[in-house]
mmCIF file of C-alpha atoms in Angstrom:
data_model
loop_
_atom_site.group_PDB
_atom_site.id
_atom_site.type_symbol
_atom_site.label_atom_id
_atom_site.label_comp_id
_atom_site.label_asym_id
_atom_site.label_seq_id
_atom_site.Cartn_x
_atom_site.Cartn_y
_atom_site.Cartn_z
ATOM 1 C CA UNK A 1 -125.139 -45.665 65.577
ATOM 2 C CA UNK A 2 -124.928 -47.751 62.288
ATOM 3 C CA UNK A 3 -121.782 -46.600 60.476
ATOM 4 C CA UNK A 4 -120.967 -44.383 63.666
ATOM 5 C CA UNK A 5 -119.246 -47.107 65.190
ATOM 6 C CA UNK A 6 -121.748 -49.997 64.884
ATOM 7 C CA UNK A 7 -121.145 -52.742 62.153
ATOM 8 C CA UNK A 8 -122.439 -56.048 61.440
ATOM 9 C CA UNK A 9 -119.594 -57.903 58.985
ATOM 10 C CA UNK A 10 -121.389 -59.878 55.753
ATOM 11 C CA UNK A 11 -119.561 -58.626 52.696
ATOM 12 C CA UNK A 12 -115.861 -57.666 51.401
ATOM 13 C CA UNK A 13 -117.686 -53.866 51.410
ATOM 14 C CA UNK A 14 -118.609 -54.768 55.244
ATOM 15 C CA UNK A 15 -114.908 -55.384 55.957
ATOM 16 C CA UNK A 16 -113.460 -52.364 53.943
ATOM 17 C CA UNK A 17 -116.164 -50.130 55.256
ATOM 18 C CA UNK A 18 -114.932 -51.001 59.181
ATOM 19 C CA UNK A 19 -111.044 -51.483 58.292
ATOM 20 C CA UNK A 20 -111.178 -47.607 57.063
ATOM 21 C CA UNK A 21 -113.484 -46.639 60.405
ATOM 22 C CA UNK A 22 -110.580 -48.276 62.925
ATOM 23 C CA UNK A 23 -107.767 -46.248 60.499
ATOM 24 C CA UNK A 24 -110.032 -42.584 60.614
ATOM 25 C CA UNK A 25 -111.452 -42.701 63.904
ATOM 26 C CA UNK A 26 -108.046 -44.780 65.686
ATOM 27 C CA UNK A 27 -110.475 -46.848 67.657
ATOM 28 C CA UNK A 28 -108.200 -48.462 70.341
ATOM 29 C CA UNK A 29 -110.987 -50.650 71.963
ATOM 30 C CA UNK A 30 -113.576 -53.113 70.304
ATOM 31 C CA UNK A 31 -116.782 -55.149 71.065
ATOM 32 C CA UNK A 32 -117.927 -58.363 69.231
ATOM 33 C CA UNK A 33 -121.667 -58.964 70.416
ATOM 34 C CA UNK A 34 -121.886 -62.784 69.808
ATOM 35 C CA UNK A 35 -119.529 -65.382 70.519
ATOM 36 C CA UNK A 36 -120.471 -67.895 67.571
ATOM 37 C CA UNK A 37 -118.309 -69.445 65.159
ATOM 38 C CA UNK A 38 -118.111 -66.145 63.233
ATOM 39 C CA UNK A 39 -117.826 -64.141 66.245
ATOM 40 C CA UNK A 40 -114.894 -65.215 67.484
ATOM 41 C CA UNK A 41 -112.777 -65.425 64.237
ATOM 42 C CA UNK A 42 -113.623 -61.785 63.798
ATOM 43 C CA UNK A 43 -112.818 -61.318 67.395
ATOM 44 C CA UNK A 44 -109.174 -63.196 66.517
ATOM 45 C CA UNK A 45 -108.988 -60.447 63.401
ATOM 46 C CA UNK A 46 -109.545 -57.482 65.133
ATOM 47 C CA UNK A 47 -107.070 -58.476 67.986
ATOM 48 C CA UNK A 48 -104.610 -58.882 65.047
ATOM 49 C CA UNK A 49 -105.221 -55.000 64.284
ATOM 50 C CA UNK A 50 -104.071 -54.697 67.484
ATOM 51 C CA UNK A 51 -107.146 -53.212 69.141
ATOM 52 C CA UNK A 52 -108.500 -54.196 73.049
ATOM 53 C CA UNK A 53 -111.154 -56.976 72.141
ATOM 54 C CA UNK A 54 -114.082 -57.889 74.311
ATOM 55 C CA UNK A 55 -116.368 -60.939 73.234
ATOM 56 C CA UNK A 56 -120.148 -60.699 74.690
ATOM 57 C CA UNK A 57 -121.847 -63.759 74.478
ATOM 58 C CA UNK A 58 -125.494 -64.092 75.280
ATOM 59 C CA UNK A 59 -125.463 -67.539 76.073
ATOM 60 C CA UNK A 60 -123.925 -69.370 79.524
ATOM 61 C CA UNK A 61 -120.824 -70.862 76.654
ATOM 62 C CA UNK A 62 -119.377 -70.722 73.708
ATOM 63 C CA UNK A 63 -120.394 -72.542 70.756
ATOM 64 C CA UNK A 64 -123.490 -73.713 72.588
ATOM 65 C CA UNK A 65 -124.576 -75.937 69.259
ATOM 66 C CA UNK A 66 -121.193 -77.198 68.637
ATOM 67 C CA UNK A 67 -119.521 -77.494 71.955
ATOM 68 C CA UNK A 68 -120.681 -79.230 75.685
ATOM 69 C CA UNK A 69 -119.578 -77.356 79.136
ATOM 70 C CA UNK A 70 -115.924 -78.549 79.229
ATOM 71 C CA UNK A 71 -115.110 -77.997 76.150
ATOM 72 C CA UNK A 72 -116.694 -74.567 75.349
ATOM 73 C CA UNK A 73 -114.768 -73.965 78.704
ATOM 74 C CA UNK A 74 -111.096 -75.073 77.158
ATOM 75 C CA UNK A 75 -112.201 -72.621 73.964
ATOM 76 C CA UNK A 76 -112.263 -69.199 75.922
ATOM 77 C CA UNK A 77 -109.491 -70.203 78.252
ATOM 78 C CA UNK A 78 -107.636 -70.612 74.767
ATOM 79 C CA UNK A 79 -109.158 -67.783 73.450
ATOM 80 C CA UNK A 80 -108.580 -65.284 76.721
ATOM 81 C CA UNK A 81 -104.951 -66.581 76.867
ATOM 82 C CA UNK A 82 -104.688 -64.753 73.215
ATOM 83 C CA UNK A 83 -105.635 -61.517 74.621
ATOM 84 C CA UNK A 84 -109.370 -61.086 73.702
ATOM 85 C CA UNK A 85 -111.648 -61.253 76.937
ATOM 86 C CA UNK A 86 -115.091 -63.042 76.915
ATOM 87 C CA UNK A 87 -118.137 -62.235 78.828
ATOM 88 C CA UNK A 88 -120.648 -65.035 79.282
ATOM 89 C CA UNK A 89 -124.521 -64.770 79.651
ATOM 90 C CA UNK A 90 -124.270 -60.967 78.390
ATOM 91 C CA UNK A 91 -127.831 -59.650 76.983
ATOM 92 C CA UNK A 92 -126.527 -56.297 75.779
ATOM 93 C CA UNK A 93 -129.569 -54.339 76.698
ATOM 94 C CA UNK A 94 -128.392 -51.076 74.959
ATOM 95 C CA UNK A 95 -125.392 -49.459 73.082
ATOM 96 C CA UNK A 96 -124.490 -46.384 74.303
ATOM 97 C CA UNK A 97 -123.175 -42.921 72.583
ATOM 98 C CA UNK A 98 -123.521 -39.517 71.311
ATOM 99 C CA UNK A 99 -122.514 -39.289 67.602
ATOM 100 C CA UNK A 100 -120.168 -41.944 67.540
ATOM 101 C CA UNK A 101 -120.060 -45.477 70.244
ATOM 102 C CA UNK A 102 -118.485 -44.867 73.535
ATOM 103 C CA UNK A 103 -119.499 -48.749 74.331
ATOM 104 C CA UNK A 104 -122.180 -50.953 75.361
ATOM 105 C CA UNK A 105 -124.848 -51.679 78.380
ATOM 106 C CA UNK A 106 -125.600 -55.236 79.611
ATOM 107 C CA UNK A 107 -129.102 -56.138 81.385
ATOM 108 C CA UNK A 108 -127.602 -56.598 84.468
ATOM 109 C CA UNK A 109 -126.142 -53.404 84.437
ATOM 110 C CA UNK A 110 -122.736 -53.543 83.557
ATOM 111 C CA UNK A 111 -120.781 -51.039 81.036
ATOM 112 C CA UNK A 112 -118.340 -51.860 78.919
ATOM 113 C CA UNK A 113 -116.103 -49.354 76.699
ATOM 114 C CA UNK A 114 -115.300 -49.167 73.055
ATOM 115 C CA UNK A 115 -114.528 -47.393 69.891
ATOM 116 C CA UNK A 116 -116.536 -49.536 67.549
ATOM 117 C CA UNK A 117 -119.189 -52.962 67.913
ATOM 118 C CA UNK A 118 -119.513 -55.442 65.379
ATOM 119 C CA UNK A 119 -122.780 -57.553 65.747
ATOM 120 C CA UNK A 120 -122.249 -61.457 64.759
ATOM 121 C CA UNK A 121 -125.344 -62.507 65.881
ATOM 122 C CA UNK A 122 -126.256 -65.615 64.094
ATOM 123 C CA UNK A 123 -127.853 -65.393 60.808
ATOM 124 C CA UNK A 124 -132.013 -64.395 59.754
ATOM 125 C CA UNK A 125 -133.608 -66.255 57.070
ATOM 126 C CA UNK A 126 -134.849 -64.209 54.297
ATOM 127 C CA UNK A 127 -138.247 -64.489 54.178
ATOM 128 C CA UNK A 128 -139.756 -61.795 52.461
ATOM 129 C CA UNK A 129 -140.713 -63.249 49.216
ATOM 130 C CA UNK A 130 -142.506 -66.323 50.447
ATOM 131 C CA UNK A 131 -144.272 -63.730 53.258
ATOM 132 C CA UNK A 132 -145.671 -61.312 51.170
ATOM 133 C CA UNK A 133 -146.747 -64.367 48.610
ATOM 134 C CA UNK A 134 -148.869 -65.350 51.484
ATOM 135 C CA UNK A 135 -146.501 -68.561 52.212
ATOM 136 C CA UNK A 136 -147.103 -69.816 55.837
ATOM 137 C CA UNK A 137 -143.368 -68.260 57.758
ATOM 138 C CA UNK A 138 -142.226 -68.421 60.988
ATOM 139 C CA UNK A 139 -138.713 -68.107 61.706
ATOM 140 C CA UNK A 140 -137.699 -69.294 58.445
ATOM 141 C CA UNK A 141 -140.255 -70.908 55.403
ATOM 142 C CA UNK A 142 -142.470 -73.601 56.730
ATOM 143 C CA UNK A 143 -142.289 -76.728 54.907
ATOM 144 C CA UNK A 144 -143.896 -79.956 55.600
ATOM 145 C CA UNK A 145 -141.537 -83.868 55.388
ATOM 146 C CA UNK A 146 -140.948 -83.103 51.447
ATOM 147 C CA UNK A 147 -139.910 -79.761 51.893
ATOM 148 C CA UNK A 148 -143.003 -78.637 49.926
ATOM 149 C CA UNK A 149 -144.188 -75.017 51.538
ATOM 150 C CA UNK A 150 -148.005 -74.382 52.338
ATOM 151 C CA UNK A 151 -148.759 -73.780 48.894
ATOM 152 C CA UNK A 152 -149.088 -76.894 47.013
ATOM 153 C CA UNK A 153 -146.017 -77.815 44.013
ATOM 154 C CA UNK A 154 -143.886 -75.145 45.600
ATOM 155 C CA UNK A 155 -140.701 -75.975 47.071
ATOM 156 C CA UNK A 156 -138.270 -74.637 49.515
ATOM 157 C CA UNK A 157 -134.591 -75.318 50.455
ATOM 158 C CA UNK A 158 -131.686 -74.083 51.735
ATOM 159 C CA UNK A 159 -131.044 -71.643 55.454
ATOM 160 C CA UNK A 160 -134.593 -70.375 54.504
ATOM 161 C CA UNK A 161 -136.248 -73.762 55.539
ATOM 162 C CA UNK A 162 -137.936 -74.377 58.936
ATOM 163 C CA UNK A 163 -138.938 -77.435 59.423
ATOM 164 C CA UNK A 164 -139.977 -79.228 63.024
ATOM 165 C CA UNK A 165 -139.922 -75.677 64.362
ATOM 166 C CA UNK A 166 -135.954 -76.065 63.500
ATOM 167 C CA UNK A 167 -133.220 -74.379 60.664
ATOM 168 C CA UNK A 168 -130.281 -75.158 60.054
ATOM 169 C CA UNK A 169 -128.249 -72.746 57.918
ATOM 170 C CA UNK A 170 -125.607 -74.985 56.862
ATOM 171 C CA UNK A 171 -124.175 -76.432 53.378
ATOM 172 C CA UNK A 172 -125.098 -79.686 53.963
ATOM 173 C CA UNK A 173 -128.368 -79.265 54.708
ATOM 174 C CA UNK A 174 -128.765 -77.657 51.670
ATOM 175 C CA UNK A 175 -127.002 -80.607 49.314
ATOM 176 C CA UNK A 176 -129.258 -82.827 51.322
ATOM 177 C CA UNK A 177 -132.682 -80.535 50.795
ATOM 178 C CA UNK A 178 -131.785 -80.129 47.272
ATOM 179 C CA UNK A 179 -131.662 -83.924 46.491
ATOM 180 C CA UNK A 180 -135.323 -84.467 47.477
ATOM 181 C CA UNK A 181 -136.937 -81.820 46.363
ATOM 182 C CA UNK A 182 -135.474 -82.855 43.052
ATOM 183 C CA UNK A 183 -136.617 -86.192 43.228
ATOM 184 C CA UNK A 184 -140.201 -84.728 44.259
ATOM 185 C CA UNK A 185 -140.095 -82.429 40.991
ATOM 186 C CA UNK A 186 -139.100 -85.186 38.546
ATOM 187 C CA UNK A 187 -141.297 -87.097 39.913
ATOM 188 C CA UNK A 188 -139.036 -89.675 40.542
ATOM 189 C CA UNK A 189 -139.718 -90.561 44.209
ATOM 190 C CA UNK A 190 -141.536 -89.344 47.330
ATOM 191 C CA UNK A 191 -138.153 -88.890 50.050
ATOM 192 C CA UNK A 192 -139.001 -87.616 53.125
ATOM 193 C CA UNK A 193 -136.672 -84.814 54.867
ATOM 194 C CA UNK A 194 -135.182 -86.433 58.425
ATOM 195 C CA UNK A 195 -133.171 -83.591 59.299
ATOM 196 C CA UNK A 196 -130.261 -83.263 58.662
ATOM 197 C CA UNK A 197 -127.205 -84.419 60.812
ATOM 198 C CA UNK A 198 -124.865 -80.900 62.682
ATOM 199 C CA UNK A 199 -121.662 -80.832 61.314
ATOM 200 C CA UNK A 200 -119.003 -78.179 61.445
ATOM 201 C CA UNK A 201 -115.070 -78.327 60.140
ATOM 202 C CA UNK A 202 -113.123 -75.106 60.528
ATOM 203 C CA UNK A 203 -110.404 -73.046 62.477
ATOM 204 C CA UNK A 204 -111.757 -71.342 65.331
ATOM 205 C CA UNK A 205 -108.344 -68.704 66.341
ATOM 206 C CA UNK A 206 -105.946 -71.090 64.748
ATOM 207 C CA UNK A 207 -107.541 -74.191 65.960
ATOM 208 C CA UNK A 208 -108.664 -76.983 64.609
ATOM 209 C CA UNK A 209 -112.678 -77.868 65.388
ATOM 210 C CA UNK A 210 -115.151 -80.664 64.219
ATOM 211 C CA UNK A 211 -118.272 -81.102 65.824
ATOM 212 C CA UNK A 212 -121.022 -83.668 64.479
ATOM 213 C CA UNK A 213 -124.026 -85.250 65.784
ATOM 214 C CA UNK A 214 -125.371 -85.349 69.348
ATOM 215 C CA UNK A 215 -122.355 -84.226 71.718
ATOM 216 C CA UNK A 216 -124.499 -84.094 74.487
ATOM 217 C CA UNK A 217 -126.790 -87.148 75.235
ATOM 218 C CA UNK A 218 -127.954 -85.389 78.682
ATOM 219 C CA UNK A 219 -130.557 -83.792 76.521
ATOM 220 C CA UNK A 220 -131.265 -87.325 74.396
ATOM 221 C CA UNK A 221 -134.386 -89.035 75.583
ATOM 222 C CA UNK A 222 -133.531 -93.274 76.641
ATOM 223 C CA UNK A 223 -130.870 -94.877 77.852
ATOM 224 C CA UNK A 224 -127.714 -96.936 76.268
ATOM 225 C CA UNK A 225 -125.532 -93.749 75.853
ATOM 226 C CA UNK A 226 -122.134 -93.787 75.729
ATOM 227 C CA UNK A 227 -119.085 -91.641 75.954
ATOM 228 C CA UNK A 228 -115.391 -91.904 75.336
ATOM 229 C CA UNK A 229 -113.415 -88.801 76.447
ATOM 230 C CA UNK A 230 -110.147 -87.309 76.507
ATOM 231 C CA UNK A 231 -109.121 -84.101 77.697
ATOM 232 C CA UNK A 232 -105.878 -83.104 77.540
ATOM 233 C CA UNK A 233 -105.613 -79.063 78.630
ATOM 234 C CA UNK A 234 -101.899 -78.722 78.611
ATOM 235 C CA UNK A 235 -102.128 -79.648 74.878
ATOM 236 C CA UNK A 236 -105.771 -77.500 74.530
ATOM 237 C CA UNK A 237 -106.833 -81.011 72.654
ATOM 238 C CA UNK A 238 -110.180 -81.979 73.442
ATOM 239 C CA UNK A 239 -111.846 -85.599 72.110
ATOM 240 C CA UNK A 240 -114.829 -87.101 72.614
ATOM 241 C CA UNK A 241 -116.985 -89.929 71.191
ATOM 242 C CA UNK A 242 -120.909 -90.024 71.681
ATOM 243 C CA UNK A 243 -121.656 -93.908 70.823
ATOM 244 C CA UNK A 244 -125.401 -95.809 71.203
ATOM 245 C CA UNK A 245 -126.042 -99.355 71.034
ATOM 246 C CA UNK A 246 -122.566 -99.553 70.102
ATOM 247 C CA UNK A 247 -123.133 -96.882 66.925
ATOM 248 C CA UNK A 248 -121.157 -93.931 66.691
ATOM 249 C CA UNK A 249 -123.624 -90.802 67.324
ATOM 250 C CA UNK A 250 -121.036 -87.854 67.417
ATOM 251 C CA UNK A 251 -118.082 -86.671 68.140
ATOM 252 C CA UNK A 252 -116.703 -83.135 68.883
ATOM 253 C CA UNK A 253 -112.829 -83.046 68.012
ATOM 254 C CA UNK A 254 -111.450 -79.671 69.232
ATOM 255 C CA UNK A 255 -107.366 -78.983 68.831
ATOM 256 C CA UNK A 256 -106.489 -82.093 66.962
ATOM 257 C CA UNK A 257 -108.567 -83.420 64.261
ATOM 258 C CA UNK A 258 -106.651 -86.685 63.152
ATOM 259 C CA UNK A 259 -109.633 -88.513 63.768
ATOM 260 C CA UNK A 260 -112.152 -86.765 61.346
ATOM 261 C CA UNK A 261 -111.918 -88.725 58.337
ATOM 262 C CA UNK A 262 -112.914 -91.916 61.012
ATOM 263 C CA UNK A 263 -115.636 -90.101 62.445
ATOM 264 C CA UNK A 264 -117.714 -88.598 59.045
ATOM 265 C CA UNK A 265 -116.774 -92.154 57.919
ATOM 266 C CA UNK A 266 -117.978 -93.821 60.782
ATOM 267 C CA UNK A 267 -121.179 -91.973 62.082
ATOM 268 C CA UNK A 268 -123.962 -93.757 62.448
ATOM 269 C CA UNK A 269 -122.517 -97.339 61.974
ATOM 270 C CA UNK A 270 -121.315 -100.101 64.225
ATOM 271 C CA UNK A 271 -117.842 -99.559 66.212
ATOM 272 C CA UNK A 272 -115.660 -101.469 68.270
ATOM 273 C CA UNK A 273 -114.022 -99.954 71.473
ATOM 274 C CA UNK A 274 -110.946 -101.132 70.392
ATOM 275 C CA UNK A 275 -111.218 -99.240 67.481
ATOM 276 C CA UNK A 276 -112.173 -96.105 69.225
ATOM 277 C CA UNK A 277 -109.334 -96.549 72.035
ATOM 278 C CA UNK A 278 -107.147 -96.601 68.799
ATOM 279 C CA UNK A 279 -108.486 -93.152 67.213
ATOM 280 C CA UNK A 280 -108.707 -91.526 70.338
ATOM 281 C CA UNK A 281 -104.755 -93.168 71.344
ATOM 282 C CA UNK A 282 -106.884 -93.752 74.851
ATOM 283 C CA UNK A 283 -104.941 -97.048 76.460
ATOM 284 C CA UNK A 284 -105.335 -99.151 79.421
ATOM 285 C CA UNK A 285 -103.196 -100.114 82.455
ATOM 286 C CA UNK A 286 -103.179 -102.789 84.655
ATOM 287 C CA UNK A 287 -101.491 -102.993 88.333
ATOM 288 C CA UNK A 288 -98.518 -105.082 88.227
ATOM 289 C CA UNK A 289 -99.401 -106.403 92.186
ATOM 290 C CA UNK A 290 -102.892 -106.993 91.835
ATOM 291 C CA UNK A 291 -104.311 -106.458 88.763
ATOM 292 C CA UNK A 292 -106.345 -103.797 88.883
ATOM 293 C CA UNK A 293 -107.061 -101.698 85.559
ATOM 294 C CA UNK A 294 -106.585 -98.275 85.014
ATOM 295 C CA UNK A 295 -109.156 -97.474 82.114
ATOM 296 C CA UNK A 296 -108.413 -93.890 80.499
ATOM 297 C CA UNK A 297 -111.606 -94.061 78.502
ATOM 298 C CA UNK A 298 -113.615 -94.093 82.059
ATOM 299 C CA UNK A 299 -111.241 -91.846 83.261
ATOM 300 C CA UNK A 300 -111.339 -88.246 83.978
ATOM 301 C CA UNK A 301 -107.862 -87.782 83.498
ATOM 302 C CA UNK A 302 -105.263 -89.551 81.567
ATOM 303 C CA UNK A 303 -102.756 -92.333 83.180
ATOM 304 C CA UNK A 304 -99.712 -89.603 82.303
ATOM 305 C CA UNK A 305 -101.316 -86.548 84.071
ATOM 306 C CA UNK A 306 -102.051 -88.548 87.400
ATOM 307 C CA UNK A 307 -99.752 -87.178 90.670
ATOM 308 C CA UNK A 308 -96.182 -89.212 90.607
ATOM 309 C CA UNK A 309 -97.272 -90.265 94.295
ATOM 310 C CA UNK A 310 -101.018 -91.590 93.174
ATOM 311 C CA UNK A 311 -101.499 -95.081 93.977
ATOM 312 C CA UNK A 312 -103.698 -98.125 93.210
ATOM 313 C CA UNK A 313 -106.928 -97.636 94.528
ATOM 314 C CA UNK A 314 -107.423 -101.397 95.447
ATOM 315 C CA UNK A 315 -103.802 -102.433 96.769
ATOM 316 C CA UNK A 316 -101.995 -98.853 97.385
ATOM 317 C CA UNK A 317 -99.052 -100.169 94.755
ATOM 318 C CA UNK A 318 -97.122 -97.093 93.236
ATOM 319 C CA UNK A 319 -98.171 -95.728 89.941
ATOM 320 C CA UNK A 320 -94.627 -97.232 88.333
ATOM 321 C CA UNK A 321 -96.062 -100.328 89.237
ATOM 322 C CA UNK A 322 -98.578 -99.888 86.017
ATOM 323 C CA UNK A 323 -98.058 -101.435 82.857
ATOM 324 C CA UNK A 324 -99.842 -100.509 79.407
ATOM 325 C CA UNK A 325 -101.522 -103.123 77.876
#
């Protein structure tokens, strides 16, 4: 079905090869398998060409390496209030038609209809080269802690590299990679490759998204994790701070990214609260009667959004009866 209605999109021939397919064949209805960062800004594109968009997404969210539950959760009700439905934990299992698509089969049996599929997928390393040199591969090229590959005084960098049984297939990896491996070569300096810290910038359907770091200590190992939080879903604005022993781990800013520049200047050094309740405009509010505090960054909802008739938990005084501080 390749070219009969099945597409992957990679190049500016990619894009002019499935813009004149939608024109000739006047597909009306369209499936994006894979809800990933380049998934769903094709997914906004091809709802701008006015065709019925469904996103499948293999995994139980969206974003899964950027985004935690609640706010992969704010992203496709965002994204389904702009017309384009999602489908969670979809394995398509097969894509169905006779000459040209007529849609797609999931594993757990459901159909779904369209004119044309475009496969986002997530990206393959390309491996070839370093295979058939008789390089030790796996996913990606292995490379041991100076990025040197299984044959000795050659190098490897880039969304190629597997290292720890990971890749990463960003820039900055890359820029990071590249330094070492230099130093290596020149002889300079034996570095060793730590990883190299997730970070993503960009406009996911118009909005603004940074994620960096660890956004989900759940899956840390140890204690001492912390998290400031605020979720605002009227606004879609989503902010949260992952801090240990009082450093600044990660952050995922989603809808409103005037905290950035604090964040890549701040990770992985020493931060006050006060500074953080600043970024994140989180504030406190004490009870006028008895002087109990009303702490938005332990809250899950902010002071504003709280019922007009909630009341102090400790002395039942009205919420009017709360001043910031």
């Amino acid at each position: 079905m390749v070219g009969k209605g099945v597409f992957t999109l990679r190049t500016i021939d990619d894009t002019l090869e499935i813009k004149e397919y939608i024109e000739k064949s006047k597909a009306k209805k369209a499936i994006i398998i894979g809800g990933g960062l380049l998934g769903l800004e094709l997914a906004s594109q091809i709802k701008d060409s006015n065709l019925e968009t469904t996103v499948v997404e293999f995994f139980p969210r969206l974003l899964p390496r950027q985004l935690d539950d609640e706010c992969s959760a704010m992203l496709k009700d965002e994204i389904e209030t702009k017309g384009i439905k999602v489908v969670l934990n979809a394995a398509t299992e097969e894509i169905l038609g006779n000459g040209s698509v007529t849609g797609i089969k999931l594993k757990d049996g459901q159909n779904f209809d369209a004119d044309i599929i475009l496969i986002q997928a997530g990206i393959r390393a390309t491996i070839g080269l370093a295979k058939n040199s008789g390089i030790d591969t796996n996913r990606g090229i292995i490379v041991n802690e100076f990025l040197e590959t299984s044959e000795k005084d050659i190098f490897a960098v880039g969304d190629c590299v597997e290292y720890k049984n990971q890749t990463w297939g960003i820039i900055p990896a890359c820029m990071e990679q590249s330094k070492i491996v230099a130093a290596s070569v020149l002889s300079l300096s034996k570095i060793e490759y730590k990883g190299t810290t997730p970070k993503s910038t960009l406009k996911i359907v118009g909005l603004e998204l940074t994620s960096i770091g660890i956004f989900d200590p759940s899956k840390e190992e140890g204690g001492g994790w912390e998290i400031l939080k605020r979720a605002d879903k009227k606004d879609c604005c989503y902010q949260k701070l992952v801090l240990k022993d009082n450093k600044l781990k990660g952050a995922i800013l989603f809808g409103d990214n005037k905290a950035m520049s604090f964040v890549y200047k701040k990770m992985e050094k020493d931060v006050t609260k006060e500074e953080l309740r600043e970024i994140l405009e989180l504030y406190l509010y004490k009870c006028s009667n008895c002087g109990d505090e009303y702490d938005e960054t332990k809250m899950e909802l902010l002071f504003k959004d709280l019922p007009e008739d909630w009341k102090c938990p400790n002395c039942k005084h009205l919420k009017e009866g709360f001043k910031k501080i």
